[in-house]
PDB file of C-alpha atoms and ligand atoms in Angstrom:
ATOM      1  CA  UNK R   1      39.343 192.950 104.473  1.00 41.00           C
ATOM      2  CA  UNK R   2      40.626 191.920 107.378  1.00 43.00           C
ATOM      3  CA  UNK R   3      37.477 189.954 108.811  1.00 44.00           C
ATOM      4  CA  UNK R   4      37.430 188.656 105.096  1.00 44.00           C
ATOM      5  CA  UNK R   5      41.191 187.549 105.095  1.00 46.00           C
ATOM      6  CA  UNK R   6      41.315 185.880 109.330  1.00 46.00           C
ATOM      7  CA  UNK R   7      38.279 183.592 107.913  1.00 46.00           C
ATOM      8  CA  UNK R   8      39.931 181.385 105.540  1.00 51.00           C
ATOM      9  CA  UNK R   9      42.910 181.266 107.594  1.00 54.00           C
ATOM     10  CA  UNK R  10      41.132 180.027 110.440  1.00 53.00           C
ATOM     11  CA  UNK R  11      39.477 177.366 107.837  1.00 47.00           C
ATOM     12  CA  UNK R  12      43.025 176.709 106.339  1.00 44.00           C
ATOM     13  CA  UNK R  13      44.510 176.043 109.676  1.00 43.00           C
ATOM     14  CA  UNK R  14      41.296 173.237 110.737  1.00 46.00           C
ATOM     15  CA  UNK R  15      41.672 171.975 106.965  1.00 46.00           C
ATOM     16  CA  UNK R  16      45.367 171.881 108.314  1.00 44.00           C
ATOM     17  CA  UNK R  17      44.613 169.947 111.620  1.00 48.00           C
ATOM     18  CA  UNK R  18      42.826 167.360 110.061  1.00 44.00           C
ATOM     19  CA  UNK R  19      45.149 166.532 107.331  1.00 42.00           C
ATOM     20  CA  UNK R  20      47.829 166.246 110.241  1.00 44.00           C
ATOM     21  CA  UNK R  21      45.853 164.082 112.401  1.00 41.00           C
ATOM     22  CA  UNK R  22      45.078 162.010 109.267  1.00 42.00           C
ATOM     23  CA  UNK R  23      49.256 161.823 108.221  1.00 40.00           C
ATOM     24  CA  UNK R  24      50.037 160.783 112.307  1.00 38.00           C
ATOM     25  CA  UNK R  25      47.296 157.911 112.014  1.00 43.00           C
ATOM     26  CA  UNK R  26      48.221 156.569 108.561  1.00 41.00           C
ATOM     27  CA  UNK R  27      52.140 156.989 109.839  1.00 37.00           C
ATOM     28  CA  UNK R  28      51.520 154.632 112.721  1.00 40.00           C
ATOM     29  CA  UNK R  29      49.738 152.020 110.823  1.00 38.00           C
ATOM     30  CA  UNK R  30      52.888 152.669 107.765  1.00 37.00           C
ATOM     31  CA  UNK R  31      55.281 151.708 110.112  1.00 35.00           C
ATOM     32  CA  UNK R  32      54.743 148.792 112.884  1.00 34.00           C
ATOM     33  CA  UNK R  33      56.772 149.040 115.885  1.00 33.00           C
ATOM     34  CA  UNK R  34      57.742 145.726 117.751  1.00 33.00           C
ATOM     35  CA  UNK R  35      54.765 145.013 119.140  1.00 31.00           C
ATOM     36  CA  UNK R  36      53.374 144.668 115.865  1.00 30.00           C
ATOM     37  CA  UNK R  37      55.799 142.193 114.772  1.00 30.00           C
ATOM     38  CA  UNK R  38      55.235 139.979 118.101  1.00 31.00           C
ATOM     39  CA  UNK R  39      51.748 139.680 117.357  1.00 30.00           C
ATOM     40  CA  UNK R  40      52.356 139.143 114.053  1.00 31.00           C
ATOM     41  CA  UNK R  41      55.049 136.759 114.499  1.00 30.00           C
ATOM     42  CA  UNK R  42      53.201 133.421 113.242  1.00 31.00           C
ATOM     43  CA  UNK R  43      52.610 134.293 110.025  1.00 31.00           C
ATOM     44  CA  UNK R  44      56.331 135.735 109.969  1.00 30.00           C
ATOM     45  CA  UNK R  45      57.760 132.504 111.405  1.00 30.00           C
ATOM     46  CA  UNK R  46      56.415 130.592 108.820  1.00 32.00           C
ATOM     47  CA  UNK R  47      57.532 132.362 105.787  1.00 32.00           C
ATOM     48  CA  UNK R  48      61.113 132.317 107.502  1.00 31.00           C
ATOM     49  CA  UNK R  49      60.629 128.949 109.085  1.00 30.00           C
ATOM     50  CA  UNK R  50      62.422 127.003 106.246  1.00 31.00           C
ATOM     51  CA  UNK R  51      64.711 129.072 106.274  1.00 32.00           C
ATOM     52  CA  UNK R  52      65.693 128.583 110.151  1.00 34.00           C
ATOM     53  CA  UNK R  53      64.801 125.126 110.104  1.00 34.00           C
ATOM     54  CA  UNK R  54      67.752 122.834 109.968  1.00 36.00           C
ATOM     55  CA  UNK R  55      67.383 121.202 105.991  1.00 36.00           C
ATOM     56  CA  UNK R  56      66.544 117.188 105.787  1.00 36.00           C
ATOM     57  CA  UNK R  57      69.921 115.800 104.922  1.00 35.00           C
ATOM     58  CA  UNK R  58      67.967 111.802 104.965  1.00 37.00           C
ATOM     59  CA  UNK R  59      68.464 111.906 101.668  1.00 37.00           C
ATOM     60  CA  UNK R  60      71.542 113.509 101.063  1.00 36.00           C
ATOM     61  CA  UNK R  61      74.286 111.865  98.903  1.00 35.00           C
ATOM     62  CA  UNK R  62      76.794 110.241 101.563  1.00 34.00           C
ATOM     63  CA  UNK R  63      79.995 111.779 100.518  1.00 34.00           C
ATOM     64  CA  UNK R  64      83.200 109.559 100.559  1.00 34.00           C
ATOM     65  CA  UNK R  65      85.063 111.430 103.466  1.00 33.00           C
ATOM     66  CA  UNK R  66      81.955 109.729 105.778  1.00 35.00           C
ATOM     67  CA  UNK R  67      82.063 106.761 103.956  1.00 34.00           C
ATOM     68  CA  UNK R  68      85.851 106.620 104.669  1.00 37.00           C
ATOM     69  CA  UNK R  69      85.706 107.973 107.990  1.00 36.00           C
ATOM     70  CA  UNK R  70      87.537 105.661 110.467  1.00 37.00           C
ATOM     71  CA  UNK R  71      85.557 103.205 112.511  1.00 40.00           C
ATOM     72  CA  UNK R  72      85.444 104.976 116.030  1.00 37.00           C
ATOM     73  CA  UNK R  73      83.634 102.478 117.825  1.00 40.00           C
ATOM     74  CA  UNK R  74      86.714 100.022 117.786  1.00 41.00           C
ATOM     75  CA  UNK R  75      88.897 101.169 120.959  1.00 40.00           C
ATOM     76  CA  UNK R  76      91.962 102.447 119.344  1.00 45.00           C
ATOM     77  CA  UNK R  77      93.523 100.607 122.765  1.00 46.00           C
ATOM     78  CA  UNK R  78      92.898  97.187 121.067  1.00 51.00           C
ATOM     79  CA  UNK R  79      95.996  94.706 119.796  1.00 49.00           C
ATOM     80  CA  UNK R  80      96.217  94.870 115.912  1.00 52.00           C
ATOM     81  CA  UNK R  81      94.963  91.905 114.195  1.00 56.00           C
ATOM     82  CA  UNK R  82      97.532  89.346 113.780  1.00 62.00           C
ATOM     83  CA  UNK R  83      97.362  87.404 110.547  1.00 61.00           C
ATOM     84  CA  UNK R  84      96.494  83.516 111.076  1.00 58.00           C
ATOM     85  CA  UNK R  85     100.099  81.600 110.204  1.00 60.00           C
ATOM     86  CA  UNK R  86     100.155  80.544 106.938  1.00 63.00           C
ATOM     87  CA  UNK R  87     100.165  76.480 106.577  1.00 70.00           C
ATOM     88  CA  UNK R  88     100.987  75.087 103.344  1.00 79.00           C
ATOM     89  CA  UNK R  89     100.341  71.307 103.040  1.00 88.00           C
ATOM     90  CA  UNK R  90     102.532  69.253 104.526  1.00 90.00           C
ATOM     91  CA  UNK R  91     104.768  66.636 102.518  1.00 95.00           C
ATOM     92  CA  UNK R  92     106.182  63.252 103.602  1.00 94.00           C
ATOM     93  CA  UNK R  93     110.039  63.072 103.473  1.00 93.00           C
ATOM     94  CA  UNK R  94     111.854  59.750 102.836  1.00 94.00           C
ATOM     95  CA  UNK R  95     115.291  58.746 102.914  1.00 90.00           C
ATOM     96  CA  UNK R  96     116.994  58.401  99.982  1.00 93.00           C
ATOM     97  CA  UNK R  97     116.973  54.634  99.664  1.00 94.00           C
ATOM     98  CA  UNK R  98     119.373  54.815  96.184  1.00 93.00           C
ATOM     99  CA  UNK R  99     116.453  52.931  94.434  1.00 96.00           C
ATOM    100  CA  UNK R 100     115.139  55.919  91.530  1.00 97.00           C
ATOM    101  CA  UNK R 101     111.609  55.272  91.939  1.00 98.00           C
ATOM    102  CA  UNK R 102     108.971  56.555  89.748  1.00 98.00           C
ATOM    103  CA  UNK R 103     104.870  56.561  90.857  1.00 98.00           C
ATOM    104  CA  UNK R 104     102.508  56.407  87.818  1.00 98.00           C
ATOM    105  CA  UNK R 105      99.594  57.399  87.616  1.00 98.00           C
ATOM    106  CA  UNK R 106      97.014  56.338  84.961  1.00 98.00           C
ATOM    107  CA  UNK R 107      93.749  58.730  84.652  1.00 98.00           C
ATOM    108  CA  UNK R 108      90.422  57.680  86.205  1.00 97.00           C
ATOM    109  CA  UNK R 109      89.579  54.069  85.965  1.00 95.00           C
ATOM    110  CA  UNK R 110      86.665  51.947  88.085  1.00 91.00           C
ATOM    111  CA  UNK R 111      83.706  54.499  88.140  1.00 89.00           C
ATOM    112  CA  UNK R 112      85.088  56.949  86.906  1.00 94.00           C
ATOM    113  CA  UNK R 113      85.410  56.540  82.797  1.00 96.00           C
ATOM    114  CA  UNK R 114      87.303  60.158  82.239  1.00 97.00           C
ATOM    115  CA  UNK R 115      86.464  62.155  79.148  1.00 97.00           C
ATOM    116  CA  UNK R 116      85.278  60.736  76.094  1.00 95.00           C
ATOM    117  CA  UNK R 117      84.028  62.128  72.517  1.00 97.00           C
ATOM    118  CA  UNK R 118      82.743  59.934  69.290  1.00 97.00           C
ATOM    119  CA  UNK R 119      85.733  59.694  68.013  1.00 98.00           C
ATOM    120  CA  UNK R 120      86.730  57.271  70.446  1.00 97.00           C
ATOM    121  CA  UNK R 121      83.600  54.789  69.562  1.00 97.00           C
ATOM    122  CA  UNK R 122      82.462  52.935  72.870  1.00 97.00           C
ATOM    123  CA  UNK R 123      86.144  53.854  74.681  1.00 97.00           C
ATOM    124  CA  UNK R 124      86.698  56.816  76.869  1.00 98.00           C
ATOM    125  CA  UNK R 125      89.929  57.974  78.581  1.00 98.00           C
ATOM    126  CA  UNK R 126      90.361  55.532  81.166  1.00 97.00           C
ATOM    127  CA  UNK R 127      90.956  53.197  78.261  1.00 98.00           C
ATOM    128  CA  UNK R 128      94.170  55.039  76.948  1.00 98.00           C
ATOM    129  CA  UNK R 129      95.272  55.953  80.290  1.00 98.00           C
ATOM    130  CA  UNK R 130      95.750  53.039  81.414  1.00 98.00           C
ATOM    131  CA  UNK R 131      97.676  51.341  78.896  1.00 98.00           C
ATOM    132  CA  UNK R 132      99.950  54.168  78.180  1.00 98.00           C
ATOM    133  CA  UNK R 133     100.842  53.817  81.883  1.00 98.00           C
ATOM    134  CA  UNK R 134     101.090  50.112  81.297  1.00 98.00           C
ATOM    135  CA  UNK R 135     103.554  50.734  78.173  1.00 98.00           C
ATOM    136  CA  UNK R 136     105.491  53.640  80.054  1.00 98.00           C
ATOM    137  CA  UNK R 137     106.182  50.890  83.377  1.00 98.00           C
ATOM    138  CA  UNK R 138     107.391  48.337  80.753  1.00 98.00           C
ATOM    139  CA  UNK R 139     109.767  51.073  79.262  1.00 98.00           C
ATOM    140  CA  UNK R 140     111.383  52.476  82.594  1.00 98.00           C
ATOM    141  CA  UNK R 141     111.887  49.180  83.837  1.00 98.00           C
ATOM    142  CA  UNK R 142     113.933  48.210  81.096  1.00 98.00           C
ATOM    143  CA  UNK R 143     115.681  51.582  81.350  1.00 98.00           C
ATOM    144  CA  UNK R 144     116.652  50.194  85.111  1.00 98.00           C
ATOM    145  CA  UNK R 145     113.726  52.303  87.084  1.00 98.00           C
ATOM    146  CA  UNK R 146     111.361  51.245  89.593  1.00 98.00           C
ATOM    147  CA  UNK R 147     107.708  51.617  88.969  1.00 98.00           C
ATOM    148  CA  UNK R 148     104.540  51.796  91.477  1.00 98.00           C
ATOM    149  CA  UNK R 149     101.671  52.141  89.559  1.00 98.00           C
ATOM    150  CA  UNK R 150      98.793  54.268  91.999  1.00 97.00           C
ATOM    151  CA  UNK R 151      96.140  51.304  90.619  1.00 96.00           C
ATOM    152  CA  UNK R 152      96.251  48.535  88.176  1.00 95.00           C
ATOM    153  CA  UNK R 153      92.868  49.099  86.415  1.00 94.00           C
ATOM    154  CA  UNK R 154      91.336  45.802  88.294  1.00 91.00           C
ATOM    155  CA  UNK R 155      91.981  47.055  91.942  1.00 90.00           C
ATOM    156  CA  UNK R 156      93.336  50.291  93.999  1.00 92.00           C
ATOM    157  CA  UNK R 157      94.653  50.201  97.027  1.00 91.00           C
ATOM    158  CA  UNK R 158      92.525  50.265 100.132  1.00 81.00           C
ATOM    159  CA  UNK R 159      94.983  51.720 102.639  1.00 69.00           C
ATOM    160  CA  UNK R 160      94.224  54.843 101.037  1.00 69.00           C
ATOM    161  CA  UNK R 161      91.338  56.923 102.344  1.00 76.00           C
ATOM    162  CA  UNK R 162      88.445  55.239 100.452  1.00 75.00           C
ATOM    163  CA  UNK R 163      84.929  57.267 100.913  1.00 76.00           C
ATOM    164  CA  UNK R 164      83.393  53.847  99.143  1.00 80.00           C
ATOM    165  CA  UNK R 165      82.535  55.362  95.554  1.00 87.00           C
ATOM    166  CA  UNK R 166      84.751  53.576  93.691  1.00 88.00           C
ATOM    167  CA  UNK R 167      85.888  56.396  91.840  1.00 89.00           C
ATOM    168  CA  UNK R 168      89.737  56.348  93.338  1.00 93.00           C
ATOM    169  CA  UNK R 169      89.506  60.205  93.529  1.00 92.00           C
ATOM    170  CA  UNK R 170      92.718  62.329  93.094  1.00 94.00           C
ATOM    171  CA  UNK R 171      92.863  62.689  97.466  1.00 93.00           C
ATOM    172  CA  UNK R 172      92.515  59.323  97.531  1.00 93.00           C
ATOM    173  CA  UNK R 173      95.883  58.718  95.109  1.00 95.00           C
ATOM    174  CA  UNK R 174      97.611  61.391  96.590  1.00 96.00           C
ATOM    175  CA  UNK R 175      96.677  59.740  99.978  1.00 94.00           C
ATOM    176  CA  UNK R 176      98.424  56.658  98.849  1.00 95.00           C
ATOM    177  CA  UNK R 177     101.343  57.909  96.827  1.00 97.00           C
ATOM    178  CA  UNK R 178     102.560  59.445 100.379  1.00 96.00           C
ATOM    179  CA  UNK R 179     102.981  56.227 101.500  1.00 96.00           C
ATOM    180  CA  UNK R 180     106.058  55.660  98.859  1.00 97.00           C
ATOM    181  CA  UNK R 181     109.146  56.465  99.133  1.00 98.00           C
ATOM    182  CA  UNK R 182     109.079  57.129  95.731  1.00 98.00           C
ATOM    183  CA  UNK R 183     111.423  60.232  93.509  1.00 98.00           C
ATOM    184  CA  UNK R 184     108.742  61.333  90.819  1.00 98.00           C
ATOM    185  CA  UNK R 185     105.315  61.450  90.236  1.00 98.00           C
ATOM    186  CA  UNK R 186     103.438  61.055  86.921  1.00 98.00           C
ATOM    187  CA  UNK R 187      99.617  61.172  86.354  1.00 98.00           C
ATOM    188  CA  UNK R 188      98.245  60.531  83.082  1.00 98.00           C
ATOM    189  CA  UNK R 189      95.370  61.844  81.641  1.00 98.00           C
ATOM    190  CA  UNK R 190      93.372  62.988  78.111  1.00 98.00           C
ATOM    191  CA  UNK R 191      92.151  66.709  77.286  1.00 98.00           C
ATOM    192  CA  UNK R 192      88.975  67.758  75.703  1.00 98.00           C
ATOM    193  CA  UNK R 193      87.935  71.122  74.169  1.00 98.00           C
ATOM    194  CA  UNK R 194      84.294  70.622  72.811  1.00 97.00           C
ATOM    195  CA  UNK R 195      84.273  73.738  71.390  1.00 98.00           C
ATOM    196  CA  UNK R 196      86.512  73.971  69.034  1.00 98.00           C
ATOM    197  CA  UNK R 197      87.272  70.547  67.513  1.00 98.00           C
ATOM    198  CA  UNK R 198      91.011  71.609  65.606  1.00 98.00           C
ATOM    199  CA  UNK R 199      92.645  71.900  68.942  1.00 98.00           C
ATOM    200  CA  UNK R 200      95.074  69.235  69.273  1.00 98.00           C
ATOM    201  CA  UNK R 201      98.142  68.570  71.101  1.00 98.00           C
ATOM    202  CA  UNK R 202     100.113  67.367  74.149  1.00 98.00           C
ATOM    203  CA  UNK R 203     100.641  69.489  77.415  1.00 98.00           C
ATOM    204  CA  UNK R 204     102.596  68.906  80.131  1.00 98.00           C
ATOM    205  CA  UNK R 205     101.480  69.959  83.024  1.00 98.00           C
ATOM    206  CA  UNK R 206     103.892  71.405  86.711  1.00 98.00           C
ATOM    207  CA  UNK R 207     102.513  72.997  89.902  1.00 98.00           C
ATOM    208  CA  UNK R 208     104.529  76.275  90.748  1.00 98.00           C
ATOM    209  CA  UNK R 209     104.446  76.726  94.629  1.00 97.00           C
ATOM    210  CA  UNK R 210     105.856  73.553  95.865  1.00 97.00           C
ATOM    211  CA  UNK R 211     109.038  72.272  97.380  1.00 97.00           C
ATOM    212  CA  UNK R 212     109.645  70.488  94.205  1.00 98.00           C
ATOM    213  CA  UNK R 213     108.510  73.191  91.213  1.00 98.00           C
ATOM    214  CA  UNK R 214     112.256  73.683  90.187  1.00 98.00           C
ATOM    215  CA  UNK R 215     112.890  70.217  89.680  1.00 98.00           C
ATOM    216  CA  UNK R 216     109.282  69.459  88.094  1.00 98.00           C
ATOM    217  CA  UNK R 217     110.312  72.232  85.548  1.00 98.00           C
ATOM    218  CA  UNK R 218     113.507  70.716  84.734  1.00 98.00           C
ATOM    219  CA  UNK R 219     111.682  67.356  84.293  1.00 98.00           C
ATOM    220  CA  UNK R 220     108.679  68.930  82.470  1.00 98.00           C
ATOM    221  CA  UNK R 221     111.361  70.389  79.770  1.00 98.00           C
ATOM    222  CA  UNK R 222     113.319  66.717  79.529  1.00 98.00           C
ATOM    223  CA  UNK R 223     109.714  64.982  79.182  1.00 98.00           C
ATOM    224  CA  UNK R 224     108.298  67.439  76.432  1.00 98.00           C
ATOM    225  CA  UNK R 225     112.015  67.133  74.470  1.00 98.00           C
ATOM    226  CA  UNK R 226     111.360  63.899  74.734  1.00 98.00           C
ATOM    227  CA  UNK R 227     107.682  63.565  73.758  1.00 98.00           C
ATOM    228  CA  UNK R 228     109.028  65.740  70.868  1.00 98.00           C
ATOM    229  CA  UNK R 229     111.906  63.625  69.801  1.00 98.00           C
ATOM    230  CA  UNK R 230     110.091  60.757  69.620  1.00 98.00           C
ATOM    231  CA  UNK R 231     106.970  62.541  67.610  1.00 98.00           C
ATOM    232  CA  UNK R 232     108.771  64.970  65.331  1.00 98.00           C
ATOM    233  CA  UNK R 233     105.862  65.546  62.573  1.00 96.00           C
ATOM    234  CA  UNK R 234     103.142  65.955  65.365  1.00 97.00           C
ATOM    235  CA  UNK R 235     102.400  69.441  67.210  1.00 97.00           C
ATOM    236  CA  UNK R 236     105.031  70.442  69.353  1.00 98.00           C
ATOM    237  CA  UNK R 237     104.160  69.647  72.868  1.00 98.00           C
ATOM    238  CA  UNK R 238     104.067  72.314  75.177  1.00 97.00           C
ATOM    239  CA  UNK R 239     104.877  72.883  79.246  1.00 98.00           C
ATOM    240  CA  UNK R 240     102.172  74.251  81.087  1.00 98.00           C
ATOM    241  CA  UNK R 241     103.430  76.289  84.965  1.00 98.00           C
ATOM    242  CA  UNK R 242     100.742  76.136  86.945  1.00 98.00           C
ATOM    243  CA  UNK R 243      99.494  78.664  89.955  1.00 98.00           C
ATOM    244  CA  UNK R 244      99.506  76.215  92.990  1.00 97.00           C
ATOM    245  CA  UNK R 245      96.063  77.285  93.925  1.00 96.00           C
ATOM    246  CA  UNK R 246      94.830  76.543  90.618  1.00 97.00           C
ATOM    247  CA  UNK R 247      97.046  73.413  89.935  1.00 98.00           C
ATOM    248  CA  UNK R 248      95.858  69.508  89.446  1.00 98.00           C
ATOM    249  CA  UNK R 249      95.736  68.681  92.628  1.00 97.00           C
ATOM    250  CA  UNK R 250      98.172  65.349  92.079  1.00 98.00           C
ATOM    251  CA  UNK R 251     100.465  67.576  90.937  1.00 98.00           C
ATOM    252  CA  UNK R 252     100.647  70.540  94.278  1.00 97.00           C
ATOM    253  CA  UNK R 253     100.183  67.628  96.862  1.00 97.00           C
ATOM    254  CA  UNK R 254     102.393  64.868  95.369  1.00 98.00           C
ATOM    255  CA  UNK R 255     105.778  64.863  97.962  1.00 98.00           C
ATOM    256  CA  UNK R 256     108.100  64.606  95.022  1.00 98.00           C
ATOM    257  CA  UNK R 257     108.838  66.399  91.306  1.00 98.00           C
ATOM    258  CA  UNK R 258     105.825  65.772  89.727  1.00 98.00           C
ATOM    259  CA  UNK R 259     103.915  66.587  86.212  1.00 98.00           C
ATOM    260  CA  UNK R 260     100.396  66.253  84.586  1.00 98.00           C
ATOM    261  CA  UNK R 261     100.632  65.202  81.224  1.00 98.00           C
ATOM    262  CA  UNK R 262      97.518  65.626  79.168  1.00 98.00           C
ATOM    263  CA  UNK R 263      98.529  62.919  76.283  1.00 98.00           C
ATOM    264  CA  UNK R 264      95.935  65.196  73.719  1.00 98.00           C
ATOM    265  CA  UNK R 265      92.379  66.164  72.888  1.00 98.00           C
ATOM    266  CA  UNK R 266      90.343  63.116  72.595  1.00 98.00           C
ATOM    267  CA  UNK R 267      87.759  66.198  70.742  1.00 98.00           C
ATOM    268  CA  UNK R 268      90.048  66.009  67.986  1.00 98.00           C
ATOM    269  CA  UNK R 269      90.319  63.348  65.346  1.00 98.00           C
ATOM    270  CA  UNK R 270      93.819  63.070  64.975  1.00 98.00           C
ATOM    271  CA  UNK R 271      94.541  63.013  68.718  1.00 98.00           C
ATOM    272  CA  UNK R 272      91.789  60.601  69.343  1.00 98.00           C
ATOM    273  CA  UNK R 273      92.917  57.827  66.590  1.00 98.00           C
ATOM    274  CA  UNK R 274      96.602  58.358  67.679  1.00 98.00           C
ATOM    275  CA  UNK R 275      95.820  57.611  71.346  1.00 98.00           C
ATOM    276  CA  UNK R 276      93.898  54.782  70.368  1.00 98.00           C
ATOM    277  CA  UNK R 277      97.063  53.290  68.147  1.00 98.00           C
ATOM    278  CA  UNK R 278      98.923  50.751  70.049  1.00 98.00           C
ATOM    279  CA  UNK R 279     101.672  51.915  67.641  1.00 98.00           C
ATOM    280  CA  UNK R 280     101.284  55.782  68.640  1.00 98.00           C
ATOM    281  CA  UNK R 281     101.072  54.866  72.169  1.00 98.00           C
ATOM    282  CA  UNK R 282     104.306  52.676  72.223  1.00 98.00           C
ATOM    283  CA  UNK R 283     106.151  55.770  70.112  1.00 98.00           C
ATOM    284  CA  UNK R 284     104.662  58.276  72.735  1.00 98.00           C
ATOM    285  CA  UNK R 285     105.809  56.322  75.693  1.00 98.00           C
ATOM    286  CA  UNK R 286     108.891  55.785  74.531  1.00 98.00           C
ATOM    287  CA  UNK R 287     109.327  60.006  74.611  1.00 98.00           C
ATOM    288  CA  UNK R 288     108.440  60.373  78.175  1.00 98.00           C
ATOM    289  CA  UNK R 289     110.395  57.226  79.154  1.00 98.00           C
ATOM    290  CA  UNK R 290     113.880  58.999  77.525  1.00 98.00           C
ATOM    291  CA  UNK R 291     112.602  62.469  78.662  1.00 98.00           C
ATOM    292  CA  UNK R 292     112.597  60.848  82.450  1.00 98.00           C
ATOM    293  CA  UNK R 293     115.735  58.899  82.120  1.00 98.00           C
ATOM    294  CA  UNK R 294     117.570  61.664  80.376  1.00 98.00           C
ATOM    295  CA  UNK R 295     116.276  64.024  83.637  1.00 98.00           C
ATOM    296  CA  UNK R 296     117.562  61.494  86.348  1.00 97.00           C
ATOM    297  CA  UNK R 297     120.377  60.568  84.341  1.00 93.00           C
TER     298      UNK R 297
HETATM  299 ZN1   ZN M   1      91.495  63.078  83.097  1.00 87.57          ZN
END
């Protein structure tokens, strides 16, 4: 029994052995040491290599703290910028010579016809300009003024700057009218509005912004009561203020009160026959003549 029993126990303990040996070897290969991961360590880095490289930010939204991020290659040691002086354009002063002396100013002329529409046949604004401005000089004269037209209609003065284009160009007025010693300044002209043919009217035109815009307002409110007065059934004129960088240039450079009147809308019937009535134009004349004589008076 014995003999019988030891055998199997001595085949149990080799069956034993082996199945150790065989748990040790698959242990080792189970579970690498370092070594293992060191050799292995290529195909490992590259699984975890986008992880541990640093991401592309190329294309990365720029957020508004960069954007906004001060300038740090200007020397905080440097002088702040000093803001160029500001120069408004300068005005000739006269004396007061006790003469009141009023500059006008009749619209375009030579080569330069103005505005124009059919309803003024073969004329364009030059041709009401001018003899509104012709009317208007009779009419202060008598009312004890003296008038200085900028041009006549048959010549303009040369001692103004003159680039040779015969188109007497606002600079060049302006250029002149500083030569007077003159106490207003009125520049006559037409409107148009093509695209809509119903508007209609008179507007009287200041530049804010200038030495003079308190006194052009007062004037601009005695001329439109007196356009008004004179033309009681017609559309009310009205007084345009305008920003001195957008202003009519005759009107933010003239060196005295000064106004813009546009006289109406030669794009509108009404206007257009009316400005072409010697009778209108003597009526309408007569209103800025009392509007400038009631302001100086
Ligand atoms: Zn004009």
């Amino acid at each position: 029994m014995k003999k019988l029993t030891s055998f199997p126990r001595r085949i149990l303990c080799a069956i034993l052995s082996v199945v150790f040996v065989f748990l040790l070897s698959a242990c080792r290969d189970a579970v690498p040491t370092g070594g293992d991961l060191s050799a292995d360590g290529g195909g490992v880095g590259r699984d975890t290599g986008t992880v541990s490289t640093p991401p592309d930010t190329s294309d990365a939204p720029v957020t508004d703290a960069q954007t906004d991020a001060p300038d740090t290659t200007v020397p905080e040691t440097d002088p702040p910028a000093t803001e160029p002086p500001v120069t408004g354009p300068t005005y000739p002063s006269f004396s007061d010579d006790g003469v009141l002396t009023i500059c006008l100013d009749a619209g375009h002329g030579f080569g330069d016809v103005g505005t124009d529409s059919a309803f003024l046949g073969d004329k364009s604004e030059k041709d009401i300009t001018l003899p509104i401005v012709l009317k208007l000089k009779d009419k202060l004269e008598a009312l004890g003024f003296t008038v200085i037209l900028t041009h006549d209609g048959q010549t303009f003065p040369k001692s103004a700057i003159d680039n040779g284009d015969n188109l007497f160009n606002p600079k060049e007025r302006i250029s002149y009218a500083h030569t007077l010693n003159i106490d207003y300044f009125l520049s006559i002209h037409c409107d148009s509005y093509e695209a809509d043919s119903s508007v209609k009217g008179t507007r009287v035109y200041y530049s804010m912004g200038t030495p003079y815009e308190s006194d052009s307002s007062t004037a601009a409110v005695k001329i439109t009561k007196g356009i008004n007065d004179a033309l009681p059934n017609a559309k009310k004129t009205v007084i345009r203020n305008m920003e001195f960088d957008s202003a009519y240039y005759v009107i933010r450079m003239a060196h005295v009160p000064s106004a813009l009147i546009e006289i109406g809308f030669v794009t509108n019937q009404t206007d257009a026959e009316n400005m072409l009535s010697e009778d209108w134009q003597n009526t309408f004349a007569d209103g800025i003549a009392n509007g400038l004589n009631d302001y100086f008076t």
